[in-house]
Every structure is written in structure tokens, then in C-alpha cells.
Coordinates of C-alpha atoms and ligand atoms in Angstrom, one line a residue:
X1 CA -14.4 -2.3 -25.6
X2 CA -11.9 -0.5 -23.3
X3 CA -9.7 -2.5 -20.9
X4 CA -9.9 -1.8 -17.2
X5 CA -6.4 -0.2 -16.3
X6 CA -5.4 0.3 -12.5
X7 CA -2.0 1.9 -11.8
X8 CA -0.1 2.6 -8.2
X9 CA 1.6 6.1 -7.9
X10 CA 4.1 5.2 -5.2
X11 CA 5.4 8.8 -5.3
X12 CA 8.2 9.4 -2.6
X13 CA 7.5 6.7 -0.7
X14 CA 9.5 3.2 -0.1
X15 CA 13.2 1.7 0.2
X16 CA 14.7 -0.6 -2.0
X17 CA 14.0 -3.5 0.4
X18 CA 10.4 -2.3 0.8
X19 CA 9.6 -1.4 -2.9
X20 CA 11.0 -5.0 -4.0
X21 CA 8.8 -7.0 -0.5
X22 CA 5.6 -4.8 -1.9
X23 CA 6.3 -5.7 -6.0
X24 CA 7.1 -9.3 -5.3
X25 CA 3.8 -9.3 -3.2
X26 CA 1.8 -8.2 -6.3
X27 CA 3.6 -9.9 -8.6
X28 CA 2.1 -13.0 -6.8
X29 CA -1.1 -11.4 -6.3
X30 CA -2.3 -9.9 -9.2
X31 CA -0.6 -12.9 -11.8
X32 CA -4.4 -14.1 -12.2
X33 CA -5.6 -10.3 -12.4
X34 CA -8.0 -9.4 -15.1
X35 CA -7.1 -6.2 -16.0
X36 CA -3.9 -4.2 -17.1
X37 CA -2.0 -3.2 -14.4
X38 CA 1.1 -0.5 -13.7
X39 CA 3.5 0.5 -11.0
X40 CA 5.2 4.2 -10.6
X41 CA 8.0 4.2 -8.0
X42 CA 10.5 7.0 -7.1
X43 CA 13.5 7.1 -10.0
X44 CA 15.9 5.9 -7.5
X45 CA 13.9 2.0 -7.1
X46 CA 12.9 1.7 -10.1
X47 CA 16.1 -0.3 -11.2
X48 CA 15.4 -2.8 -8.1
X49 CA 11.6 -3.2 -9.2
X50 CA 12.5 -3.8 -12.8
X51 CA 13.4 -7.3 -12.9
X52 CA 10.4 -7.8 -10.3
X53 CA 8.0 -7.2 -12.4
X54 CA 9.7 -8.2 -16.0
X55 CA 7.1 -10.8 -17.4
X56 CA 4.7 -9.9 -15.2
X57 CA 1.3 -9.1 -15.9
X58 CA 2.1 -5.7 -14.0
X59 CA 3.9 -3.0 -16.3
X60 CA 6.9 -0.6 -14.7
X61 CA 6.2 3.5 -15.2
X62 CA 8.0 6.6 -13.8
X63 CA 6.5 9.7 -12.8
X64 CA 8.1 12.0 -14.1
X65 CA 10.8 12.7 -16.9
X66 CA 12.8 16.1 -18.0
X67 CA 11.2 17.2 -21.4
X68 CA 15.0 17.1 -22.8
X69 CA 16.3 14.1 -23.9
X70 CA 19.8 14.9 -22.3
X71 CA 22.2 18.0 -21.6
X72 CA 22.7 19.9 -18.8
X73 CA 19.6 19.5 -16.5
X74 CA 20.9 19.5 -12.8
X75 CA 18.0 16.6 -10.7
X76 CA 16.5 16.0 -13.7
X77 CA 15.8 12.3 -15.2
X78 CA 15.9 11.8 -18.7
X79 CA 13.7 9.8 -21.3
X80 CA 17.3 7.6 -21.9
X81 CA 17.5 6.9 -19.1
X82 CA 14.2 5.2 -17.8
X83 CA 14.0 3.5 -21.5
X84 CA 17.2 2.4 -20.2
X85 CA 15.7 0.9 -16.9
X86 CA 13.2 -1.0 -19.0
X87 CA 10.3 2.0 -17.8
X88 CA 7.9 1.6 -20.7
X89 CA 5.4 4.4 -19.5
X90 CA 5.2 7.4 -17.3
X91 CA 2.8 10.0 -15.7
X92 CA 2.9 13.4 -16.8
X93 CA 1.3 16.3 -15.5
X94 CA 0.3 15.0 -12.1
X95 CA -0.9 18.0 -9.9
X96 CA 1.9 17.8 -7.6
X97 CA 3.9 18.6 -10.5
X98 CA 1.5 20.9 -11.9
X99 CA 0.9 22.7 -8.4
X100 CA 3.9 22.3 -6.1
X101 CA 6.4 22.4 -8.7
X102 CA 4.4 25.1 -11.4
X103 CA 5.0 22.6 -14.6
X104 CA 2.9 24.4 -16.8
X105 CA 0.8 23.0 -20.0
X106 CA 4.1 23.8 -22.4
X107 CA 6.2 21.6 -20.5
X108 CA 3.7 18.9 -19.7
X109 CA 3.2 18.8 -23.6
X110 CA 7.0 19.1 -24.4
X111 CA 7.3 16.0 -22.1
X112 CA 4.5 14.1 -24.1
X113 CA 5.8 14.5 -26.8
X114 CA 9.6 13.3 -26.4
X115 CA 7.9 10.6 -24.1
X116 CA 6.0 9.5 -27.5
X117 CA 8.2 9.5 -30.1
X118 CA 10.8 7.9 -27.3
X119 CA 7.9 4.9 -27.5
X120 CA 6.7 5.2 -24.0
X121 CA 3.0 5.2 -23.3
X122 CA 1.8 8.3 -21.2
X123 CA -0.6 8.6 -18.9
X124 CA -1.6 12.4 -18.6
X125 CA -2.7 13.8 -15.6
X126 CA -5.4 16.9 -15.2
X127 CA -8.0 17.7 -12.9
X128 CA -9.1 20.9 -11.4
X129 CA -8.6 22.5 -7.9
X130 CA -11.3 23.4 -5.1
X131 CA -11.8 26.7 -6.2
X132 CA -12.2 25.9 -10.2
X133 CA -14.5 23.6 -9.2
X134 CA -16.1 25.9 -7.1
X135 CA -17.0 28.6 -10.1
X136 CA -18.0 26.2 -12.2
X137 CA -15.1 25.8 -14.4
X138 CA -14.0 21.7 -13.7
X139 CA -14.9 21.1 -17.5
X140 CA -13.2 24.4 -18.4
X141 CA -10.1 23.1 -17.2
X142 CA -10.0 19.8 -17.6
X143 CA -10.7 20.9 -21.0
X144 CA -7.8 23.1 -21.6
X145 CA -5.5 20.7 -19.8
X146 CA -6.4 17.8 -22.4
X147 CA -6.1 20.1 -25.4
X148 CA -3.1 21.8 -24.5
X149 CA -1.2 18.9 -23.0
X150 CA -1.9 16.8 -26.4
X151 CA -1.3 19.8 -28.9
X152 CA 0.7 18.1 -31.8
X153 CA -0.5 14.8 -30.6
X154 CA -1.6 12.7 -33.7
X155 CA -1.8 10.0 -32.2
X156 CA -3.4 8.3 -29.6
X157 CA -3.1 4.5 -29.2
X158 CA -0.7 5.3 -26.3
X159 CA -1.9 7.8 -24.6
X160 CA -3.9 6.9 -21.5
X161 CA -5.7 10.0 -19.4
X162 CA -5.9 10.6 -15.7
X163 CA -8.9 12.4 -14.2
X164 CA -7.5 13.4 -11.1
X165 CA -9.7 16.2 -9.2
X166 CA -7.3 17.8 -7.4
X167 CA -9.4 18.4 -3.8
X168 CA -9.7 14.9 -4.1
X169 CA -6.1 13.7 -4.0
X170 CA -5.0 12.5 -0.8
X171 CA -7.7 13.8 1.0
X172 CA -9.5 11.0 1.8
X173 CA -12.7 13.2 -0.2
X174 CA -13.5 11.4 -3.6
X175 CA -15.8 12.7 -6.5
X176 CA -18.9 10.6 -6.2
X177 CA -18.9 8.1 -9.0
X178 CA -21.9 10.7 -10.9
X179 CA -19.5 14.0 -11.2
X180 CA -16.1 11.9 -12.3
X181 CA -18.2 10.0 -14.5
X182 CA -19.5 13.7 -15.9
X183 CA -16.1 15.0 -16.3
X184 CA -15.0 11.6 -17.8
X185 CA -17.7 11.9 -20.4
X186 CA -16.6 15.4 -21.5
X187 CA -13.3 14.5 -22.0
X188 CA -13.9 11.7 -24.2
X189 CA -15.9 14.5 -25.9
X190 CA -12.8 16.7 -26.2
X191 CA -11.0 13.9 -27.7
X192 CA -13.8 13.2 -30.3
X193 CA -13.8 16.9 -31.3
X194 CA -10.3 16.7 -32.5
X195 CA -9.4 12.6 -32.8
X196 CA -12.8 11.6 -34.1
X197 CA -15.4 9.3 -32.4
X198 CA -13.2 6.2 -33.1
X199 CA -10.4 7.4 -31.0
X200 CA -12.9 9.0 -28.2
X201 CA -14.3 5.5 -27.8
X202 CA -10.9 4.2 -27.5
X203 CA -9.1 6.0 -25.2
X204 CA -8.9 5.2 -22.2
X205 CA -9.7 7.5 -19.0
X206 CA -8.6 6.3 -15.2
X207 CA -10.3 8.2 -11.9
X208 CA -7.7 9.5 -9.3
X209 CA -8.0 10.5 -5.9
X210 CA -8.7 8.8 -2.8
X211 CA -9.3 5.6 -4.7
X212 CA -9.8 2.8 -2.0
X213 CA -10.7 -1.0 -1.9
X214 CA -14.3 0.4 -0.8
X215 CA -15.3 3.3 -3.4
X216 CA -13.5 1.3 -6.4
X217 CA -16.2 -1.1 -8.1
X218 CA -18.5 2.0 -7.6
X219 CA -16.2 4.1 -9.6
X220 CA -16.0 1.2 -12.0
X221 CA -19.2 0.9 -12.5
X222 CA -19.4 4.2 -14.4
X223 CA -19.6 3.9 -18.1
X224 CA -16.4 6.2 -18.9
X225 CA -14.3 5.6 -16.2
X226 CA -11.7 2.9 -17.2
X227 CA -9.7 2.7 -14.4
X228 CA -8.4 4.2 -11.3
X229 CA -4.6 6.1 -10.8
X230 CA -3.9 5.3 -7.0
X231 CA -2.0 7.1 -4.7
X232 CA -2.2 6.4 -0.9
X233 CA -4.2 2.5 -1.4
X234 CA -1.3 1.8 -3.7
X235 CA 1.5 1.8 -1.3
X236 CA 0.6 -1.7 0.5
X237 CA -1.1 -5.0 -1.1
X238 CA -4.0 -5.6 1.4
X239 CA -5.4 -1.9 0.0
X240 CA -3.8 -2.1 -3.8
X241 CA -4.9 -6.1 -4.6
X242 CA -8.5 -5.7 -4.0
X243 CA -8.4 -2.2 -5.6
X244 CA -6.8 -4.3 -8.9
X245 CA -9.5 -6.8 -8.7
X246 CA -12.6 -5.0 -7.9
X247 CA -15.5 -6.7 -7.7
X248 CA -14.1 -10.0 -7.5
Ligands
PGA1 P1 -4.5 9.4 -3.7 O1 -3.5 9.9 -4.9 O2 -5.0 8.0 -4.2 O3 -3.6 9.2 -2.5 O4 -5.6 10.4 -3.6 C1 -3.9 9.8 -6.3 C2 -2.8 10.4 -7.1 O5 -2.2 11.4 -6.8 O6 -2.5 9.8 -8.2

């Protein structure tokens, strides 16, 4: 039996004073919350969020790291330094890094990997664009993204998977619970071909992309979809705390 697991991608949104008003809100919110629960602020709030949300039922992620450990990477945030901030998981391979800022599989993989044996749990991002999806080739790459992403990956127990189409994201357009629940399936069937059934049946696999208080218990609903990764809903309570406790 997989656990429901909703997280909130701030991305570059908030202040200090903001991010600490909207985590002390779901601190109080969510405490009676059924599921597991994450929130990924900017690097620079995440030390003002920390203590928020420390023995909370609402774990603290990043969304991003450098796939170095340390050294001489001008704007880059390392692995140290968020295990540092008490961060205990981050996002990798989200398609704004994937698209805007050309991380490519390597690096996405590279970053799993230190992120792993640093302890962190990952959640990794894929998802194909408009066009991909277009020709036919969603599974393709969705496919390619998981392999690729998790290549020297023995291990799964914490590693969590995003299916974020990317037309979807931000758009206010979501997949219909039907073709994420399709793609969902095939990755689990990726996973199984290389981590065995056990580990397929395990793992778990969130929807992203114009997640909202109104499409979530559909989504839910779906037999492989686990969870949801939100973007836009996740940056106030009144859309977040229903999203967290669908169908309540
Ligand atoms: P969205 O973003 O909910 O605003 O579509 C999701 C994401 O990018 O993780």
C-alpha cells in the first residue's frame, strides 16, 4: 500500500515574512493531515522555514542542488549545504531546469546520485513537452528520463517520481486523470523491468501540473498516481490545504 504524498514547489516565489506567515499556516493546517506532506522554497528561505516546520508532519525540500558536493561553482548550492539547513529531500530534474536552464539527463543523474548517498530523498522530475506528446512519444520519453535519470541507482526506497507533463505546468491545462494515470502505469512498468515488481509496486509516482483543490481527488482517484507535485495551488493555504486533504 503506497502512501499519498502531496508536495508544494514554491519555486521563486515569497519573502522571508511571507514564506514563514504561509508555513506556520500549514503547520496548523495540515497537523491532522493524512498523508505525507513536503514544502520546496527558494534556497534563500529555506533557513527561516526550517524551524517552522521541524516536528511537523510537513517535511522541508529544495529544488534544486549542484551535482558537486563543493568547489568552485559560482550560484550554485551544494548538497552540504541544505543537509546543513536540515533540507532532507529535493527535486531534481524539474522541467524548468530541464528546459530553461538545458540540465540534461547526465546531470540530473549526477545530482541523484550525490543527493543519495548524501541521504536525502529525491523526487525526480520528467514529463514530456507538447510536441513529444504530439508524435506520440510521451511514453518514449518519460521512459528515457526515468532510466537515464536513475542509471546506477540500486536503490529505490528513497526515491519518489514526479510525472509532470510539461504543457501542463502552469498552464492552467491538466492531463485528464485517464492519460497521467497511463503514463503513471508505464512508469511503474519501467521500474519493474529493472527493480523488479516489488520495488514497482512500491514506488511512489506524484502527478504535476495545474494541480488544484478541484481536479485533485480526481487525480487521486487513479490507481498509480500517489500524489500530486504542486506548483501555482501551493503558494497560498486556502488552494494548498484542501489540495493536502482531498477528499475530506
Ligand atoms: P503548477 O506547477 O502546479 O503551477 O502547474 C507544477 C510544477 O511545476 O511542479
Amino acid at each position: 500500500m503506497r502512501n499519498y504524498y502531496i508536495a508544494g514547489n514554491w519555486k521563486m516565489h515569497m519573502t522571508r515574512s511571507e514564506a514563514a506567515e504561509l508555513a506556520r499556516t500549514l503547520v496548523a493546517q495540515l497537523k491532522d493531515g493524512e498523508h505525507k506532506y513536503l514544502v520546496a522554497p527558494s534556497f534563500t528561505l529555506i533557513e527561516t522555514v526550517a524551524p517552522i516546520v521541524k516536528g511537523s508532519n510537513i517535511g522541508l525540500g529544495a529544488q534544486n542542488m549542484a551535482a558537486e558536493p563543493q568547489g568552485a561553482h559560482t550560484g550554485e548550492v551544494s548538497v552540504l549545504q541544505l543537509k546543513d539547513l536540515g533540507v532532507d529531500t529535493v527535486i531534481l530534474g524539474h522541467s524548468e531546469r530541464r528546459h530553461v536552464y538545458k540540465e540534461d539527463d547526465a546531470l540530473v543523474n549526477a545530482k541523484v546520485k550525490l543527493a543519495l548517498q548524501h541521504g536525502f530523498e529525491v523526487i525526480l522530475c520528467v514529463g514530456e513537452l507538447l510536441e513529444e506528446r504530439e508524435a506520440g512519444r510521451a511514453e518514449a520519453v518519460c521512459e528515457g528520463q526515468v532510466v537515464k535519470g536513475l542509471e546506477g541507482v540500486s536503490d529505490l526506497s528513497r526515491v519518489v517520481i514526479a510525472y509532470e507533463p510539461v504543457w501542463a505546468i502552469g498552464t492552467g491545462k491538466t492531463a485528464t486523470p485517464e492519460d497521467a494515470d497511463a503514463i503513471h502505469a508505464y512508469i511503474r512498468k519501467v521500474i519493474e523491468k529493472t527493480y523488479g515488481a516489488g520495488a514497482a509496486e512500491k514506488i511512489v509516482i506524484q502527478y504535476g501540473g495545474s494541480v488544484k483543490p478541484e481536479n485533485a481527488a480526481q487525480l487521486m482517484a487513479k490507481e498509480n498516481i500517489d500524489g500530486a507535485l504542486v506548483g501555482g495551488a501551493a503558494l497560498k493555504a486556502d488552494s494548498f490545504v484542501p489540495i493536502a486533504k482531498f477528499g475530506r
